Short mmCIF file of C-alpha atoms and ligand atoms in Angstrom, two decimals:
data_model
loop_
_atom_site.label_atom_id
_atom_site.label_comp_id
_atom_site.label_asym_id
_atom_site.label_seq_id
_atom_site.Cartn_x
_atom_site.Cartn_y
_atom_site.Cartn_z
CA MET A 1 98.48 53.85 79.16
CA LYS A 2 101.91 54.22 77.70
CA LYS A 3 104.23 56.55 79.52
CA PHE A 4 106.97 58.28 77.58
CA LYS A 5 110.32 58.92 79.10
CA TYR A 6 112.24 62.10 78.44
CA SER A 7 114.72 60.16 76.32
CA GLU A 8 111.92 59.39 73.88
CA ILE A 9 111.12 63.06 73.35
CA THR A 10 114.38 64.69 72.43
CA PRO A 11 114.38 68.35 71.55
CA GLU A 12 115.42 67.49 68.00
CA ASN A 13 112.33 65.39 67.49
CA ILE A 14 110.26 68.25 68.74
CA TYR A 15 111.62 70.49 66.07
CA LYS A 16 111.14 67.92 63.35
CA ASN A 17 107.70 66.78 64.23
CA ARG A 18 105.68 69.15 66.29
CA ARG A 19 102.46 67.23 66.00
CA LYS A 20 103.99 64.00 67.20
CA PHE A 21 105.54 65.95 70.05
CA ILE A 22 102.23 67.31 71.17
CA LYS A 23 100.61 63.90 71.01
CA ASN A 24 103.40 62.33 73.00
CA MET A 25 103.21 64.96 75.63
CA GLY A 26 99.54 64.45 76.12
CA LEU A 27 100.26 60.80 76.77
CA ALA A 28 103.34 61.48 78.80
CA ALA A 29 101.37 63.61 81.13
CA GLY A 30 98.71 60.99 81.39
CA SER A 31 95.99 63.50 80.65
CA MET A 32 94.95 65.03 77.37
CA PHE A 33 94.51 68.60 78.45
CA ILE A 34 98.22 69.14 78.86
CA GLY A 35 98.54 68.39 75.19
CA GLN A 36 95.64 70.64 74.35
CA ASN A 37 97.21 73.44 76.26
CA LEU A 38 100.36 73.27 74.25
CA VAL A 39 98.37 73.19 71.06
CA THR A 40 96.65 76.36 72.20
CA SER A 41 99.82 78.18 73.00
CA ALA A 42 101.45 76.84 69.87
CA SER A 43 98.77 78.22 67.61
CA ALA A 44 98.53 81.47 69.51
CA ASN A 45 102.24 81.82 69.21
CA THR A 46 103.95 81.07 65.96
CA ASN A 47 107.35 81.08 67.57
CA LYS A 48 108.78 77.59 67.63
CA GLU A 49 111.24 78.50 70.36
CA GLU A 50 108.44 78.31 72.83
CA LEU A 51 107.98 74.60 72.29
CA LYS A 52 111.62 73.74 72.54
CA LEU A 53 112.80 72.25 75.79
CA THR A 54 115.30 74.47 77.57
CA ASP A 55 118.75 72.88 77.75
CA TYR A 56 119.33 70.88 80.93
CA ARG A 57 122.45 72.98 81.41
CA TYR A 58 120.41 76.19 81.67
CA VAL A 59 117.62 74.66 83.71
CA THR A 60 120.17 73.63 86.31
CA THR A 61 122.53 76.63 86.30
CA TYR A 62 120.23 79.62 85.94
CA ASN A 63 118.08 79.69 89.06
CA ASN A 64 116.43 82.08 91.44
CA TYR A 65 116.78 80.46 94.84
CA TYR A 66 117.61 83.22 97.28
CA GLU A 67 118.30 80.76 100.09
CA PHE A 68 121.60 80.18 98.34
CA GLY A 69 122.20 83.77 97.24
CA THR A 70 120.66 86.26 94.85
CA GLY A 71 122.91 85.58 91.86
CA LYS A 72 121.55 83.27 89.18
CA SER A 73 124.55 80.94 89.44
CA ASN A 74 124.70 80.99 93.26
CA PRO A 75 122.25 78.09 93.69
CA VAL A 76 124.21 75.63 91.56
CA GLU A 77 127.49 76.74 93.10
CA ARG A 78 126.37 76.65 96.71
CA SER A 79 123.75 73.92 96.97
CA GLN A 80 125.67 70.82 96.01
CA LYS A 81 126.38 69.80 99.60
CA PHE A 82 122.86 70.58 100.79
CA LYS A 83 121.49 67.56 102.65
CA THR A 84 118.13 66.35 101.42
CA THR A 85 118.06 63.07 103.34
CA PRO A 86 116.43 62.43 105.70
CA TRP A 87 113.54 64.70 104.76
CA ASP A 88 110.08 64.78 106.27
CA VAL A 89 107.08 66.71 105.06
CA VAL A 90 104.26 67.60 107.43
CA ILE A 91 100.74 68.22 106.19
CA ASP A 92 98.64 69.76 108.92
CA GLY A 93 96.38 72.66 109.86
CA GLU A 94 92.72 72.40 108.94
CA VAL A 95 92.81 68.67 108.22
CA GLU A 96 91.19 65.65 109.78
CA ASN A 97 94.23 63.52 109.27
CA PRO A 98 97.53 65.36 109.83
CA ILE A 99 100.37 63.57 108.07
CA LYS A 100 104.08 63.37 108.62
CA ILE A 101 105.62 61.60 105.68
CA SER A 102 109.20 60.94 104.63
CA MET A 103 110.50 61.66 101.16
CA ASP A 104 111.02 57.93 100.57
CA GLU A 105 107.40 57.26 101.39
CA ILE A 106 106.28 60.08 99.12
CA LEU A 107 108.23 58.63 96.20
CA GLU A 108 106.74 55.23 96.88
CA MET A 109 103.13 56.27 97.41
CA PHE A 110 102.86 58.85 94.65
CA PRO A 111 104.42 57.68 91.41
CA SER A 112 105.83 60.55 89.41
CA GLU A 113 104.86 61.24 85.84
CA GLU A 114 106.44 63.56 83.30
CA ARG A 115 104.88 66.99 82.82
CA ILE A 116 106.33 69.43 80.35
CA TYR A 117 105.49 72.90 81.61
CA LYS A 118 106.56 76.36 80.74
CA LEU A 119 108.04 78.31 83.65
CA ARG A 120 107.57 82.08 83.45
CA CYS A 121 109.64 84.12 85.88
CA VAL A 122 108.34 87.45 87.14
CA GLU A 123 111.61 88.96 85.89
CA GLY A 124 110.51 88.42 82.30
CA TRP A 125 112.11 85.18 81.13
CA SER A 126 110.83 81.68 80.53
CA MET A 127 111.97 78.08 80.21
CA VAL A 128 110.25 74.87 79.09
CA ILE A 129 111.05 72.08 81.52
CA PRO A 130 110.17 68.36 81.61
CA TRP A 131 109.29 67.96 85.27
CA LEU A 132 108.67 64.72 87.12
CA GLY A 133 105.96 64.97 89.71
CA PHE A 134 102.44 64.20 90.83
CA PRO A 135 99.34 66.30 91.44
CA LEU A 136 99.38 68.06 94.80
CA ASN A 137 95.72 67.11 95.26
CA LYS A 138 96.69 63.44 95.64
CA ILE A 139 98.59 64.13 98.82
CA LEU A 140 96.15 66.77 100.10
CA LYS A 141 93.27 64.33 99.78
CA LYS A 142 95.09 61.89 102.03
CA ALA A 143 95.11 64.51 104.77
CA LEU A 144 91.36 65.13 104.43
CA PRO A 145 91.02 68.93 104.50
CA THR A 146 88.15 70.10 106.73
CA ASN A 147 85.55 72.51 105.42
CA LYS A 148 87.37 75.32 107.20
CA ALA A 149 90.35 74.88 104.88
CA LYS A 150 90.26 77.68 102.31
CA PHE A 151 93.93 78.21 101.53
CA VAL A 152 97.13 76.20 101.47
CA LYS A 153 100.33 77.57 102.91
CA PHE A 154 103.70 76.21 101.82
CA ILE A 155 106.63 76.54 104.17
CA SER A 156 110.12 75.83 102.92
CA VAL A 157 113.03 74.62 104.99
CA LEU A 158 114.82 76.94 107.42
CA ASP A 159 118.48 76.02 107.66
CA PRO A 160 120.86 79.01 107.71
CA GLU A 161 123.74 76.66 108.48
CA GLN A 162 123.43 75.14 105.04
CA MET A 163 121.71 77.99 103.24
CA ILE A 164 123.96 81.00 103.23
CA GLY A 165 121.28 83.33 101.87
CA GLN A 166 119.15 82.77 104.96
CA ARG A 167 121.82 84.45 107.09
CA PHE A 168 120.73 87.76 105.53
CA PRO A 169 117.30 89.34 105.88
CA ILE A 170 116.70 89.38 102.11
CA LEU A 171 113.27 87.80 102.57
CA ASP A 172 111.17 86.67 105.51
CA TRP A 173 112.73 83.24 106.13
CA PRO A 174 111.69 80.47 105.90
CA TYR A 175 110.25 81.04 102.43
CA LYS A 176 106.47 81.07 102.54
CA GLU A 177 103.98 80.81 99.72
CA GLY A 178 100.31 80.11 99.35
CA LEU A 179 97.51 79.04 97.05
CA ARG A 180 93.76 79.11 97.26
CA LEU A 181 92.43 75.62 97.96
CA ASP A 182 90.90 75.26 94.47
CA GLU A 183 94.19 76.31 92.88
CA ALA A 184 96.03 73.79 95.01
CA MET A 185 93.57 71.03 94.11
CA HIS A 186 93.81 71.76 90.38
CA ASP A 187 95.24 68.93 88.32
CA LEU A 188 97.92 71.14 86.77
CA THR A 189 99.39 71.93 90.18
CA ILE A 190 102.10 69.40 90.91
CA LEU A 191 104.65 68.53 93.52
CA VAL A 192 107.93 68.02 91.73
CA THR A 193 110.46 65.29 92.53
CA GLY A 194 112.62 65.41 89.43
CA LEU A 195 113.30 66.87 86.01
CA TYR A 196 114.66 65.62 82.70
CA GLY A 197 114.02 62.06 83.87
CA LYS A 198 116.40 62.52 86.81
CA LYS A 199 116.25 63.18 90.52
CA LEU A 200 115.53 66.84 91.27
CA PRO A 201 118.85 68.75 91.48
CA ASN A 202 119.40 70.68 94.71
CA GLN A 203 119.48 74.03 92.92
CA ASN A 204 116.00 73.38 91.53
CA GLY A 205 114.47 72.84 94.96
CA ALA A 206 115.23 69.24 95.97
CA PRO A 207 113.86 67.08 97.34
CA LEU A 208 110.33 68.41 96.90
CA ARG A 209 109.09 71.57 95.25
CA LEU A 210 105.87 72.94 93.89
CA MET A 211 105.10 73.79 90.26
CA VAL A 212 102.11 75.94 89.40
CA PRO A 213 102.56 76.60 85.68
CA TRP A 214 100.09 79.48 85.25
CA LYS A 215 101.70 81.60 87.97
CA TYR A 216 105.02 83.43 88.12
CA GLY A 217 107.90 81.19 89.13
CA PHE A 218 108.28 82.50 92.67
CA LYS A 219 104.88 80.97 93.58
CA SER A 220 106.41 77.52 93.12
CA SER A 221 108.19 77.03 96.45
CA LYS A 222 111.33 74.93 96.72
CA ALA A 223 112.50 72.51 99.44
CA ILE A 224 109.09 72.28 101.08
CA VAL A 225 108.83 70.88 104.62
CA ASN A 226 105.34 71.89 105.66
CA ILE A 227 102.05 72.14 103.81
CA LYS A 228 99.45 73.78 106.02
CA LEU A 229 95.77 74.06 105.26
CA VAL A 230 94.46 77.34 106.64
CA ASP A 231 91.27 79.37 106.72
CA LYS A 232 92.79 82.78 105.93
CA MET A 233 94.87 83.95 102.99
CA PRO A 234 98.50 83.42 103.95
CA THR A 235 101.05 86.19 103.48
CA SER A 236 103.90 85.02 101.29
CA SER A 237 107.51 86.08 101.79
CA TRP A 238 107.36 88.18 98.62
CA MET A 239 104.10 89.87 99.62
CA LYS A 240 105.74 90.81 102.87
CA ALA A 241 108.87 92.12 101.13
CA SER A 242 106.96 94.32 98.71
CA PRO A 243 103.16 94.22 98.97
CA ASN A 244 102.43 96.50 96.03
CA GLU A 245 104.69 94.53 93.70
CA TYR A 246 103.93 90.90 94.52
CA GLY A 247 100.35 89.88 95.07
CA PHE A 248 98.92 86.68 96.46
CA TYR A 249 97.64 85.47 93.10
CA SER A 250 100.58 86.41 90.85
CA ASN A 251 99.00 84.80 87.82
CA VAL A 252 101.00 85.30 84.64
CA ASN A 253 99.24 88.22 83.00
CA PRO A 254 100.67 90.32 80.15
CA ALA A 255 98.11 93.07 80.84
CA VAL A 256 99.17 93.67 84.43
CA ASP A 257 102.68 95.07 84.65
CA HIS A 258 104.99 94.73 87.57
CA PRO A 259 105.06 98.30 88.94
CA ARG A 260 108.63 98.67 87.80
CA TRP A 261 108.81 96.72 84.56
CA SER A 262 106.58 95.43 81.78
CA GLN A 263 105.16 91.89 81.70
CA ALA A 264 103.98 92.06 78.09
CA THR A 265 106.87 90.06 76.67
CA GLU A 266 109.45 87.54 77.81
CA ARG A 267 112.86 86.27 76.80
CA VAL A 268 113.23 82.58 76.06
CA ILE A 269 116.22 81.21 77.95
CA GLY A 270 118.78 79.60 75.70
CA GLY A 271 117.54 81.41 72.61
CA GLY A 272 120.77 83.35 72.18
CA ILE A 273 121.37 86.95 71.33
CA ILE A 274 119.41 86.95 68.09
CA SER A 275 116.23 85.34 69.42
CA PRO A 276 113.52 87.95 69.91
CA ARG A 277 111.29 88.45 72.92
CA ILE A 278 108.01 86.56 72.63
CA PRO A 279 104.63 87.87 73.75
CA THR A 280 103.62 86.65 77.19
CA THR A 281 100.31 84.81 77.18
CA MET A 282 97.51 85.03 79.75
CA PHE A 283 97.94 82.39 82.47
CA ASN A 284 101.20 81.46 80.74
CA GLY A 285 99.17 79.66 78.06
CA TYR A 286 97.14 77.54 80.52
CA GLY A 287 94.01 79.69 80.34
CA ASP A 288 91.82 76.92 78.95
CA GLU A 289 92.39 74.89 82.08
CA VAL A 290 92.50 77.54 84.78
CA ALA A 291 90.65 80.68 83.66
CA ASN A 292 87.44 79.34 85.21
CA LEU A 293 89.05 79.56 88.66
CA TYR A 294 88.93 83.32 88.36
CA THR A 295 85.60 84.08 86.69
CA GLY A 296 84.24 87.39 87.85
CA MET A 297 87.47 88.41 89.54
CA ASP A 298 89.22 91.66 88.72
CA LEU A 299 92.70 90.32 88.03
CA LYS A 300 94.17 93.83 88.06
CA LYS A 301 93.02 94.22 91.63
CA TYR A 302 93.83 90.66 92.67
CA PHE A 303 97.26 90.60 91.02
CA MET B 1 156.58 110.21 77.81
CA LYS B 2 153.70 112.66 77.88
CA SER B 3 152.50 111.73 74.42
CA ILE B 4 151.80 108.13 75.32
CA PHE B 5 149.67 108.95 78.35
CA LYS B 6 146.48 109.88 76.58
CA PRO B 7 146.50 107.09 73.99
CA GLY B 8 147.28 104.72 76.86
CA VAL B 9 144.28 105.84 78.90
CA PHE B 10 142.15 105.75 75.76
CA THR B 11 143.08 102.11 75.16
CA LEU B 12 142.42 101.23 78.79
CA CYS B 13 138.96 102.78 78.54
CA LEU B 14 138.18 100.57 75.57
CA ILE B 15 138.94 97.35 77.42
CA PRO B 16 135.35 96.81 78.64
CA PHE B 17 134.18 97.35 75.07
CA PHE B 18 136.61 94.72 73.82
CA ILE B 19 135.55 92.30 76.53
CA ILE B 20 131.88 92.54 75.68
CA THR B 21 132.54 92.31 71.93
CA TYR B 22 134.64 89.22 72.51
CA LYS B 23 131.90 87.68 74.62
CA ILE B 24 129.27 88.44 72.01
CA PHE B 25 131.23 86.91 69.15
CA LEU B 26 132.34 83.86 71.06
CA ASN B 27 128.92 83.31 72.52
CA LYS B 28 130.12 83.55 76.11
CA LEU B 29 127.21 85.48 77.54
CA GLY B 30 125.31 82.63 79.18
CA PRO B 31 121.58 81.92 79.23
CA GLU B 32 120.40 85.52 78.98
CA PRO B 33 122.85 87.20 76.62
CA VAL B 34 120.88 90.39 76.04
CA LYS B 35 120.44 91.06 79.74
CA GLU B 36 124.13 90.36 80.21
CA ILE B 37 125.07 93.04 77.67
CA THR B 38 122.61 95.50 79.23
CA HIS B 39 124.01 94.90 82.68
CA PHE B 40 127.61 95.03 81.54
CA THR B 41 127.29 98.30 79.64
CA GLY B 42 125.07 99.83 82.35
CA GLU B 43 127.50 99.03 85.10
CA TRP B 44 130.47 100.34 83.11
CA THR B 45 128.60 103.59 82.46
CA LEU B 46 128.24 104.01 86.20
CA ILE B 47 131.87 103.06 86.82
CA PHE B 48 133.02 105.67 84.28
CA ILE B 49 130.83 108.27 85.98
CA CYS B 50 132.59 107.48 89.26
CA ILE B 51 136.04 107.58 87.64
CA THR B 52 135.28 110.90 85.95
CA LEU B 53 134.06 112.38 89.22
CA SER B 54 137.28 111.29 90.94
CA MET B 55 139.57 113.29 88.70
CA SER B 56 139.39 116.71 90.32
CA PRO B 57 139.66 115.34 93.88
CA LEU B 58 142.64 113.30 92.70
CA LYS B 59 144.25 116.41 91.27
CA ARG B 60 143.74 118.19 94.54
CA PHE B 61 145.29 115.41 96.60
CA THR B 62 148.20 114.58 94.31
CA ASN B 63 148.87 117.92 92.63
CA PHE B 64 149.20 116.23 89.23
CA THR B 65 147.43 118.09 86.44
CA PHE B 66 147.44 114.82 84.51
CA TRP B 67 144.06 113.91 86.01
CA ILE B 68 142.40 117.01 84.65
CA LYS B 69 143.86 116.40 81.23
CA ILE B 70 142.19 113.02 80.87
CA ARG B 71 138.91 114.13 82.45
CA ARG B 72 137.23 115.14 79.21
CA MET B 73 138.09 111.84 77.55
CA LEU B 74 136.71 109.92 80.51
CA GLY B 75 133.52 111.97 80.35
CA LEU B 76 133.13 111.10 76.71
CA PHE B 77 133.53 107.45 77.58
CA VAL B 78 130.59 107.81 79.99
CA PHE B 79 128.53 108.83 76.99
CA PHE B 80 130.02 106.08 74.86
CA TYR B 81 129.04 103.31 77.28
CA ALA B 82 125.69 104.92 78.13
CA THR B 83 124.86 104.97 74.42
CA LEU B 84 125.89 101.34 73.95
CA HIS B 85 123.65 100.55 76.92
CA LEU B 86 120.74 102.46 75.44
CA LEU B 87 121.24 100.87 72.02
CA THR B 88 121.29 97.40 73.56
CA TYR B 89 117.91 98.11 75.05
CA VAL B 90 116.39 99.79 72.00
CA VAL B 91 117.89 97.70 69.20
CA ILE B 92 118.81 94.27 70.56
CA ASP B 93 116.23 93.87 73.32
CA TYR B 94 113.16 95.67 71.99
CA ARG B 95 114.05 95.65 68.26
CA LEU B 96 112.88 99.20 67.71
CA ASP B 97 109.41 98.35 68.98
CA TRP B 98 108.74 102.03 69.64
CA SER B 99 105.32 101.70 71.23
CA GLN B 100 106.70 99.34 73.88
CA ILE B 101 109.82 101.48 74.36
CA ILE B 102 107.90 104.74 74.73
CA ASP B 103 105.50 103.01 77.09
CA ASP B 104 108.44 101.90 79.23
CA VAL B 105 110.13 105.31 79.22
CA VAL B 106 106.93 107.04 80.28
CA LYS B 107 105.58 104.51 82.76
CA LYS B 108 108.58 102.79 84.31
CA LYS B 109 110.43 105.11 86.61
CA PHE B 110 113.72 103.27 86.37
CA ILE B 111 113.74 103.56 82.57
CA PHE B 112 112.54 107.16 82.77
CA ILE B 113 115.35 108.26 85.04
CA GLY B 114 117.95 106.32 83.05
CA PHE B 115 116.73 107.97 79.88
CA ALA B 116 116.78 111.38 81.58
CA ALA B 117 120.39 110.74 82.61
CA TRP B 118 121.33 109.86 79.04
CA LEU B 119 119.61 112.99 77.65
CA LEU B 120 121.42 115.18 80.16
CA LEU B 121 124.72 113.79 78.92
CA ILE B 122 124.11 115.19 75.44
CA PRO B 123 124.68 118.91 76.22
CA LEU B 124 127.85 117.93 78.03
CA VAL B 125 129.15 116.08 75.00
CA LEU B 126 128.23 118.92 72.65
CA THR B 127 130.07 121.45 74.79
CA SER B 128 133.10 119.34 75.52
CA SER B 129 135.46 120.94 73.02
CA GLN B 130 138.12 123.52 73.92
CA LYS B 131 136.29 126.04 71.76
CA MET B 132 133.10 125.60 73.73
CA ILE B 133 134.91 125.91 77.04
CA ILE B 134 136.22 129.29 75.93
CA ALA B 135 132.95 130.39 74.37
CA LEU B 136 130.81 129.52 77.37
CA LYS B 137 133.22 130.85 80.01
CA HIS B 138 131.61 130.71 83.46
CA ASN B 139 128.54 128.99 82.13
CA TRP B 140 130.58 126.02 81.01
CA LYS B 141 131.41 125.14 84.59
CA ARG B 142 127.83 125.65 85.61
CA LEU B 143 126.52 123.50 82.77
CA HIS B 144 128.95 120.71 83.52
CA LYS B 145 127.68 120.46 87.06
CA LEU B 146 124.94 118.43 85.38
CA ILE B 147 127.23 115.44 85.81
CA TYR B 148 126.31 115.40 89.52
CA ILE B 149 122.65 115.06 88.65
CA ILE B 150 123.46 112.43 86.03
CA ALA B 151 125.43 110.48 88.62
CA ILE B 152 122.58 110.56 91.13
CA PHE B 153 120.06 109.61 88.43
CA GLY B 154 122.29 106.74 87.31
CA SER B 155 122.48 105.26 90.79
CA LEU B 156 118.74 105.74 91.41
CA HIS B 157 118.13 103.95 88.10
CA PHE B 158 120.17 101.04 89.43
CA ILE B 159 118.37 101.01 92.81
CA TRP B 160 114.93 101.07 91.21
CA LEU B 161 115.58 98.22 88.83
CA SER B 162 116.85 95.89 91.57
CA LYS B 163 114.37 93.29 92.72
CA THR B 164 115.10 93.09 96.39
CA ILE B 165 118.49 93.84 97.87
CA TYR B 166 120.21 97.03 96.96
CA PHE B 167 123.71 96.07 98.02
CA LYS B 168 125.62 96.86 94.85
CA PRO B 169 123.60 99.91 93.78
CA LEU B 170 123.88 101.34 97.28
CA ILE B 171 127.64 101.02 97.15
CA TYR B 172 127.68 103.07 93.95
CA LEU B 173 125.37 105.65 95.51
CA ILE B 174 127.64 105.92 98.54
CA ILE B 175 130.73 106.33 96.34
CA ILE B 176 128.98 109.02 94.32
CA ILE B 177 127.77 110.90 97.40
CA PHE B 178 131.26 110.68 98.85
CA LEU B 179 132.77 112.12 95.66
CA LEU B 180 130.24 114.95 95.71
CA ILE B 181 130.94 115.75 99.36
CA LEU B 182 134.62 116.06 98.56
CA ARG B 183 133.73 118.87 96.21
CA ILE B 184 131.54 120.79 98.62
CA ASN B 185 134.37 120.95 101.12
CA PHE B 186 136.74 122.01 98.42
CA LYS B 187 134.70 125.07 97.57
CA ARG B 188 134.34 126.06 101.21
CA ILE B 189 138.08 125.95 101.68
CA ILE B 190 138.57 128.18 98.66
CA SER B 191 136.03 130.75 99.76
CA LYS B 192 137.60 130.92 103.20
CA THR B 193 141.10 131.49 101.88
CA ARG B 194 139.93 134.23 99.55
C1 HEM C 1 123.65 107.50 82.34
C2 HEM C 1 122.72 106.66 82.10
C3 HEM C 1 122.61 105.25 82.62
C4 HEM C 1 123.31 104.58 83.60
C5 HEM C 1 124.45 105.08 84.46
C6 HEM C 1 122.76 103.25 83.68
C7 HEM C 1 123.22 102.27 84.54
C8 HEM C 1 122.67 101.00 84.65
C9 HEM C 1 123.10 100.00 85.57
C10 HEM C 1 124.25 100.17 86.57
C11 HEM C 1 122.34 98.90 85.38
C12 HEM C 1 122.37 97.60 86.16
C13 HEM C 1 123.50 96.72 85.78
C14 HEM C 1 123.53 95.47 86.61
O1 HEM C 1 122.49 95.04 87.13
O2 HEM C 1 124.62 94.93 86.75
C15 HEM C 1 121.41 99.21 84.33
C16 HEM C 1 120.45 98.33 83.86
C17 HEM C 1 119.51 98.65 82.90
N1 HEM C 1 119.38 99.88 82.27
FE1 HEM C 1 120.55 101.50 82.52
N2 HEM C 1 121.73 103.12 82.78
C18 HEM C 1 121.61 104.32 82.12
C19 HEM C 1 120.71 104.65 81.13
C20 HEM C 1 119.74 103.78 80.67
C21 HEM C 1 118.82 104.08 79.60
C22 HEM C 1 118.79 105.36 78.79
C23 HEM C 1 118.03 102.97 79.44
C24 HEM C 1 116.90 102.72 78.47
C25 HEM C 1 116.13 103.60 77.94
C26 HEM C 1 118.43 101.98 80.40
C27 HEM C 1 117.87 100.74 80.54
C28 HEM C 1 118.32 99.76 81.39
C29 HEM C 1 117.76 98.44 81.45
C30 HEM C 1 116.59 97.91 80.63
C31 HEM C 1 118.51 97.74 82.41
C32 HEM C 1 118.34 96.28 82.82
C33 HEM C 1 117.23 96.06 83.75
C34 HEM C 1 117.04 94.61 84.09
O3 HEM C 1 117.75 94.11 84.96
O4 HEM C 1 116.20 93.98 83.49
N3 HEM C 1 119.49 102.51 81.13
N4 HEM C 1 121.62 100.50 83.90
#
């Protein structure tokens, strides 16, 4: 199977030849349904902006990463000296084979592929980013989850020396997030090691972060050090900070508003002052692949 | 000397407006330009509320009547920036999508209270002329106490829209409460000396 590099899919080409773009992406991702998904959201949404990759400059300077401060430009300004080597990741909890693995080993054992995903932030903006990563299920399978494992808890690094934001009780540090086991095992859920064909920048969560494209951005933890399989639903840092505003599921859903603002529309980053808001789509446009995870569930109740 | 004071203050008050216009035309607003304009105009509205509220305490402490003379103009600038802020939201952000806007005003408490603050500014603007001050007599003073409510609403609006930490909005709230307390004491002193 041919793998396309980012350099072969420039944003200009995307504009000129949308069909070729979609085909390439399907191949680039190594699985056809990624391509299908973009076709779905493309036809549901006539706005071409949505298919355009967000400038590298914005992807790497406009970040929510409260470990480095709450301002959008704080992460890029304050994370450049952050040390990501050596870095070990522990996978433990309800597993038969607990693993402690270094970042070098991860890069060697799990080759990264390009995945172009849309990132929808709970604040009402979105970006389209060419990530490099591999399915989380590949690494979870190595640890052999027991049948008690029902949820996966992600724990990010705790290092107030290097992360100035952690010196303030903004959130319950270290950053914690969680997924249901089936969500974690889903092929769309990836561990990210890079973007735009390059090593993952510190401000985007280096050396290892999660990306769950059908959920609001805060579900995709950065700088992960521990992946724990557990039997009970973990409480994330955001759930703890404001339980009636941030639920465990936090699936992108235009019909369920944040208690304080609407989620019906979003701004496309980099669109400029004249670009309009676009309608937000259910599951961020990935409904065809993930809606079946939630059949019969009241998504207003389990927000 | 006197004649240049007011035009000077007027020009100073327009500086934020010039800055944001410059940024818009030179495309210097960053990745989320519309939010940037909203935040800029919103914060300047609140700053002008604080400046306006400082004028009578300043007069009391310095004994210059100058402060009172520019107070009306400053108050009108509160309305000017609040209206730019509102227009950014209605015209640039939501493009006159009334159903969405009305939905927000009714359902989202931070929008509701911001909108209430803007509405309350209108009677103050309409009665800001010398004629109105004379016509309304005592009631003018009473009516213009609305600015205290507007100030509190404005800072609550800021607190409610913040995602997690309230550092900056709390500072504004503290400044506003401080400015209001200064007034309460002032009245007590007057009633005692009477
Ligand atoms: C006297 C009236 C008002 C004051 C003092 C005020 C003040 C503010 C302030 C200080 C901010 C935050 C700026 C920042 O984060 O740096 C803000 C944001 C905002 N205001 Fe207002 N505002 C007022 C009226 C309104 C009205 C009438 C509306 C709309 C109907 C409105 C809609 C918004 C919106 C949408 C935001 C941005 C929220 C976000 O971060 O997404 N405001 N305002």
